[in-house]
Amino acid sequence: MSHNIREIYTKAIVAKGKKLSRNTYNFTLSHLPDDILGCWITNHRYNAAFKDGKPVVLGTFDVHLWYSINDDSSLLKQTVSYLNELDLVKKETRNFDEGDELMVTCNREPKCISVNKLEDKVVIEIEKEISLSVVGKTTMRVETKAENETWDELENLTVDENFIK
């Protein structure tokens, strides 16, 4: 039976994983606000790259913090950068290389979970979920059948040329 096994060289997902992360970020304002009026996360941009032979997700997003001091409202806008390392489940026991393709997806866009005033800082907790797949070259084994196929029926096939008018 083993003489009917063939190997197909192709690209396939060789590793994948996802990560739900909750991170806290500290922001310092010129004066501690009286009230926090809102917090929004916008302009989320991300991509994947190799760092020290491991795939990582690099990204940025903008934090918009709306607050009030002495009955006057203000807005703080700051860009935050992040680097996420994901635990990947490997389908093969091989090292990653630069020829592998990285496909990253954001399952949950970053959103503000909580905002707190703490001493002279504003602490914002942000949650997001990222998935990463590594596509690489691999081989698949398939079994072939040894039966003979007849192609004679194709020679006797007629085509009606007036079918579509």
Short mmCIF file of N, CA, C and O in Angstrom, two decimals, residues 15-91:
data_model
loop_
_atom_site.label_atom_id
_atom_site.label_comp_id
_atom_site.label_asym_id
_atom_site.label_seq_id
_atom_site.Cartn_x
_atom_site.Cartn_y
_atom_site.Cartn_z
N ALA A 15 1.25 27.13 12.14
CA ALA A 15 1.12 27.51 13.55
C ALA A 15 0.06 28.60 13.66
O ALA A 15 -0.12 29.39 12.73
N LYS A 16 -0.64 28.61 14.78
CA LYS A 16 -1.60 29.69 15.01
C LYS A 16 -1.88 29.84 16.50
O LYS A 16 -1.63 28.94 17.28
N GLY A 17 -2.40 31.01 16.83
CA GLY A 17 -2.73 31.28 18.21
C GLY A 17 -3.49 32.59 18.33
O GLY A 17 -3.61 33.35 17.37
N LYS A 18 -4.04 32.84 19.52
CA LYS A 18 -4.72 34.11 19.78
C LYS A 18 -4.46 34.51 21.22
O LYS A 18 -4.12 33.69 22.07
N LYS A 19 -4.61 35.82 21.43
CA LYS A 19 -4.31 36.35 22.76
C LYS A 19 -5.31 37.45 23.10
O LYS A 19 -5.47 38.41 22.36
N LEU A 20 -5.95 37.28 24.24
CA LEU A 20 -6.80 38.32 24.81
C LEU A 20 -5.93 39.03 25.84
O LEU A 20 -5.42 38.41 26.77
N SER A 21 -5.73 40.32 25.64
CA SER A 21 -4.85 41.04 26.56
C SER A 21 -5.59 42.21 27.19
O SER A 21 -6.39 42.88 26.55
N ARG A 22 -5.29 42.42 28.46
CA ARG A 22 -5.75 43.58 29.21
C ARG A 22 -4.51 44.28 29.73
O ARG A 22 -3.75 43.69 30.49
N ASN A 23 -4.33 45.50 29.28
CA ASN A 23 -3.15 46.27 29.69
C ASN A 23 -3.58 47.58 30.31
O ASN A 23 -4.60 48.15 29.93
N THR A 24 -2.78 48.05 31.27
CA THR A 24 -3.04 49.35 31.87
C THR A 24 -2.00 50.33 31.39
O THR A 24 -0.82 49.98 31.23
N TYR A 25 -2.44 51.54 31.12
CA TYR A 25 -1.58 52.61 30.64
C TYR A 25 -1.75 53.81 31.56
O TYR A 25 -2.88 54.16 31.93
N ASN A 26 -0.64 54.42 31.94
CA ASN A 26 -0.65 55.60 32.82
C ASN A 26 -0.47 56.86 31.98
O ASN A 26 0.43 56.91 31.14
N PHE A 27 -1.31 57.84 32.23
CA PHE A 27 -1.23 59.13 31.55
C PHE A 27 -1.10 60.22 32.60
O PHE A 27 -1.84 60.24 33.57
N THR A 28 -0.15 61.10 32.39
CA THR A 28 0.06 62.21 33.30
C THR A 28 -0.48 63.48 32.67
O THR A 28 -0.15 63.80 31.53
N LEU A 29 -1.33 64.17 33.41
CA LEU A 29 -1.91 65.44 32.96
C LEU A 29 -1.28 66.57 33.76
O LEU A 29 -0.70 66.35 34.83
N SER A 30 -1.40 67.78 33.25
CA SER A 30 -0.83 68.92 33.97
C SER A 30 -1.49 69.11 35.33
O SER A 30 -0.84 69.51 36.29
N HIS A 31 -2.79 68.83 35.43
CA HIS A 31 -3.52 68.87 36.69
C HIS A 31 -4.39 67.62 36.76
O HIS A 31 -4.89 67.17 35.74
N LEU A 32 -4.57 67.08 37.95
CA LEU A 32 -5.44 65.92 38.11
C LEU A 32 -6.88 66.35 37.83
O LEU A 32 -7.36 67.33 38.40
N PRO A 33 -7.59 65.67 36.94
CA PRO A 33 -8.95 66.09 36.59
C PRO A 33 -9.92 65.88 37.75
O PRO A 33 -9.74 65.00 38.59
N ASP A 34 -10.98 66.73 37.73
CA ASP A 34 -12.05 66.57 38.71
C ASP A 34 -12.90 65.36 38.35
O ASP A 34 -13.27 64.57 39.21
N ASP A 35 -13.23 65.25 37.05
CA ASP A 35 -14.07 64.15 36.58
C ASP A 35 -13.52 63.61 35.26
O ASP A 35 -13.00 64.36 34.44
N ILE A 36 -13.70 62.32 35.07
CA ILE A 36 -13.40 61.69 33.79
C ILE A 36 -14.75 61.61 33.06
O ILE A 36 -15.69 61.00 33.55
N LEU A 37 -14.83 62.20 31.88
CA LEU A 37 -16.09 62.27 31.15
C LEU A 37 -16.23 61.17 30.10
O LEU A 37 -17.34 60.84 29.70
N GLY A 38 -15.11 60.62 29.65
CA GLY A 38 -15.18 59.53 28.67
C GLY A 38 -13.81 59.16 28.16
O GLY A 38 -12.85 59.91 28.30
N CYS A 39 -13.75 57.98 27.56
CA CYS A 39 -12.50 57.50 26.99
C CYS A 39 -12.83 56.66 25.76
O CYS A 39 -13.67 55.76 25.82
N TRP A 40 -12.19 56.98 24.63
CA TRP A 40 -12.42 56.27 23.38
C TRP A 40 -11.08 55.85 22.80
O TRP A 40 -10.07 56.54 22.94
N ILE A 41 -11.10 54.72 22.12
CA ILE A 41 -9.92 54.20 21.44
C ILE A 41 -10.22 54.21 19.95
O ILE A 41 -11.25 53.67 19.51
N THR A 42 -9.35 54.85 19.14
CA THR A 42 -9.56 54.94 17.70
C THR A 42 -8.26 54.63 16.96
O THR A 42 -7.20 54.51 17.57
N ASN A 43 -8.38 54.54 15.64
CA ASN A 43 -7.24 54.41 14.73
C ASN A 43 -6.31 53.25 15.08
O ASN A 43 -5.09 53.40 15.13
N HIS A 44 -6.89 52.08 15.28
CA HIS A 44 -6.09 50.90 15.60
C HIS A 44 -5.43 50.38 14.33
O HIS A 44 -6.10 50.07 13.34
N ARG A 45 -4.11 50.30 14.34
CA ARG A 45 -3.34 49.78 13.22
C ARG A 45 -2.38 48.72 13.75
O ARG A 45 -1.79 48.90 14.82
N TYR A 46 -2.21 47.64 13.00
CA TYR A 46 -1.37 46.54 13.47
C TYR A 46 -0.83 45.76 12.28
O TYR A 46 -1.38 45.80 11.18
N ASN A 47 0.28 45.06 12.52
CA ASN A 47 0.83 44.12 11.57
C ASN A 47 1.69 43.13 12.34
O ASN A 47 1.92 43.29 13.53
N ALA A 48 2.16 42.11 11.63
CA ALA A 48 2.98 41.09 12.27
C ALA A 48 4.36 41.09 11.64
O ALA A 48 4.52 41.42 10.47
N ALA A 49 5.35 40.71 12.44
CA ALA A 49 6.73 40.64 11.97
C ALA A 49 7.47 39.60 12.80
O ALA A 49 6.96 39.13 13.82
N PHE A 50 8.66 39.26 12.35
CA PHE A 50 9.50 38.35 13.11
C PHE A 50 10.47 39.16 13.96
O PHE A 50 11.06 40.12 13.50
N LYS A 51 10.58 38.78 15.23
CA LYS A 51 11.55 39.40 16.14
C LYS A 51 12.28 38.27 16.84
O LYS A 51 11.66 37.46 17.54
N ASP A 52 13.57 38.20 16.63
CA ASP A 52 14.40 37.13 17.20
C ASP A 52 13.87 35.74 16.83
O ASP A 52 13.84 34.83 17.66
N GLY A 53 13.40 35.60 15.60
CA GLY A 53 12.91 34.31 15.12
C GLY A 53 11.51 33.95 15.56
O GLY A 53 11.02 32.87 15.24
N LYS A 54 10.85 34.82 16.32
CA LYS A 54 9.49 34.56 16.78
C LYS A 54 8.54 35.57 16.16
O LYS A 54 8.86 36.75 16.08
N PRO A 55 7.35 35.12 15.74
CA PRO A 55 6.38 36.08 15.22
C PRO A 55 5.76 36.91 16.35
O PRO A 55 5.43 36.38 17.41
N VAL A 56 5.66 38.21 16.13
CA VAL A 56 5.05 39.13 17.10
C VAL A 56 4.09 40.05 16.37
O VAL A 56 4.18 40.22 15.16
N VAL A 57 3.16 40.64 17.11
CA VAL A 57 2.22 41.61 16.57
C VAL A 57 2.60 42.98 17.09
O VAL A 57 2.73 43.18 18.30
N LEU A 58 2.80 43.92 16.17
CA LEU A 58 3.14 45.30 16.51
C LEU A 58 1.94 46.16 16.15
O LEU A 58 1.33 45.97 15.08
N GLY A 59 1.60 47.10 17.01
CA GLY A 59 0.45 47.94 16.70
C GLY A 59 0.46 49.26 17.43
O GLY A 59 1.27 49.49 18.34
N THR A 60 -0.46 50.12 17.00
CA THR A 60 -0.68 51.41 17.65
C THR A 60 -2.18 51.69 17.68
O THR A 60 -2.93 51.15 16.87
N PHE A 61 -2.59 52.52 18.61
CA PHE A 61 -3.95 53.05 18.64
C PHE A 61 -3.90 54.39 19.36
O PHE A 61 -2.96 54.71 20.07
N ASP A 62 -4.94 55.19 19.11
CA ASP A 62 -5.04 56.50 19.74
C ASP A 62 -6.02 56.44 20.92
O ASP A 62 -7.11 55.87 20.79
N VAL A 63 -5.61 57.01 22.04
CA VAL A 63 -6.46 57.11 23.22
C VAL A 63 -6.96 58.55 23.30
O VAL A 63 -6.18 59.49 23.24
N HIS A 64 -8.28 58.70 23.39
CA HIS A 64 -8.91 60.02 23.55
C HIS A 64 -9.55 60.04 24.94
O HIS A 64 -10.50 59.32 25.20
N LEU A 65 -8.99 60.84 25.82
CA LEU A 65 -9.49 60.94 27.19
C LEU A 65 -10.14 62.31 27.36
O LEU A 65 -9.49 63.35 27.23
N TRP A 66 -11.44 62.30 27.65
CA TRP A 66 -12.20 63.52 27.85
C TRP A 66 -12.37 63.70 29.35
O TRP A 66 -12.83 62.80 30.05
N TYR A 67 -11.96 64.86 29.87
CA TYR A 67 -11.99 65.08 31.31
C TYR A 67 -12.35 66.54 31.59
O TYR A 67 -12.33 67.38 30.70
N SER A 68 -12.68 66.82 32.88
CA SER A 68 -12.99 68.20 33.26
C SER A 68 -12.14 68.61 34.46
O SER A 68 -11.84 67.81 35.35
N ILE A 69 -11.74 69.90 34.42
CA ILE A 69 -11.03 70.53 35.53
C ILE A 69 -11.69 71.89 35.76
O ILE A 69 -11.79 72.69 34.83
N ASN A 70 -12.17 72.10 36.98
CA ASN A 70 -12.82 73.37 37.34
C ASN A 70 -13.92 73.75 36.36
O ASN A 70 -13.97 74.85 35.83
N ASP A 71 -14.81 72.80 36.06
CA ASP A 71 -15.96 72.99 35.17
C ASP A 71 -15.58 73.35 33.74
O ASP A 71 -16.37 73.94 32.99
N ASP A 72 -14.38 73.05 33.33
CA ASP A 72 -13.94 73.26 31.95
C ASP A 72 -13.46 71.91 31.41
O ASP A 72 -12.64 71.24 32.05
N SER A 73 -13.98 71.49 30.25
CA SER A 73 -13.62 70.18 29.74
C SER A 73 -12.44 70.28 28.78
O SER A 73 -12.23 71.29 28.10
N SER A 74 -11.64 69.22 28.76
CA SER A 74 -10.47 69.13 27.89
C SER A 74 -10.37 67.73 27.33
O SER A 74 -10.99 66.78 27.84
N LEU A 75 -9.55 67.59 26.30
CA LEU A 75 -9.35 66.30 25.66
C LEU A 75 -7.85 66.02 25.54
O LEU A 75 -7.09 66.86 25.08
N LEU A 76 -7.46 64.84 25.98
CA LEU A 76 -6.09 64.37 25.81
C LEU A 76 -6.12 63.31 24.71
O LEU A 76 -6.90 62.36 24.78
N LYS A 77 -5.30 63.51 23.69
CA LYS A 77 -5.18 62.50 22.63
C LYS A 77 -3.73 62.06 22.60
O LYS A 77 -2.83 62.88 22.47
N GLN A 78 -3.52 60.74 22.75
CA GLN A 78 -2.16 60.21 22.77
C GLN A 78 -2.13 58.88 22.03
O GLN A 78 -3.03 58.05 22.17
N THR A 79 -1.08 58.68 21.24
CA THR A 79 -0.90 57.43 20.52
C THR A 79 -0.11 56.45 21.39
O THR A 79 0.91 56.82 21.97
N VAL A 80 -0.61 55.22 21.47
CA VAL A 80 0.00 54.17 22.27
C VAL A 80 0.51 53.08 21.33
O VAL A 80 -0.19 52.68 20.40
N SER A 81 1.73 52.63 21.56
CA SER A 81 2.32 51.52 20.78
C SER A 81 2.34 50.27 21.65
O SER A 81 2.49 50.35 22.86
N TYR A 82 2.20 49.12 20.98
CA TYR A 82 2.28 47.86 21.73
C TYR A 82 2.98 46.79 20.90
O TYR A 82 3.09 46.89 19.69
N LEU A 83 3.49 45.79 21.60
CA LEU A 83 4.10 44.61 20.99
C LEU A 83 3.55 43.41 21.74
O LEU A 83 3.69 43.32 22.96
N ASN A 84 2.85 42.52 21.03
CA ASN A 84 2.28 41.31 21.64
C ASN A 84 2.99 40.07 21.13
O ASN A 84 3.12 39.89 19.92
N GLU A 85 3.47 39.25 22.05
CA GLU A 85 3.97 37.93 21.72
C GLU A 85 2.85 36.95 22.02
O GLU A 85 2.27 36.99 23.10
N LEU A 86 2.56 36.08 21.08
CA LEU A 86 1.48 35.12 21.24
C LEU A 86 2.06 33.72 21.42
O LEU A 86 3.08 33.39 20.80
N ASP A 87 1.41 32.93 22.24
CA ASP A 87 1.76 31.51 22.35
C ASP A 87 1.10 30.80 21.17
O ASP A 87 -0.14 30.77 21.08
N LEU A 88 1.91 30.26 20.29
CA LEU A 88 1.39 29.63 19.09
C LEU A 88 1.40 28.11 19.24
O LEU A 88 2.32 27.54 19.81
N VAL A 89 0.36 27.49 18.70
CA VAL A 89 0.30 26.04 18.62
C VAL A 89 0.88 25.66 17.27
O VAL A 89 0.36 26.07 16.23
N LYS A 90 1.97 24.91 17.30
CA LYS A 90 2.64 24.52 16.05
C LYS A 90 2.05 23.21 15.54
O LYS A 90 1.83 22.28 16.31
N LYS A 91 1.83 23.15 14.24
CA LYS A 91 1.38 21.93 13.60
C LYS A 91 2.56 21.04 13.21
O LYS A 91 2.38 19.88 12.92
#
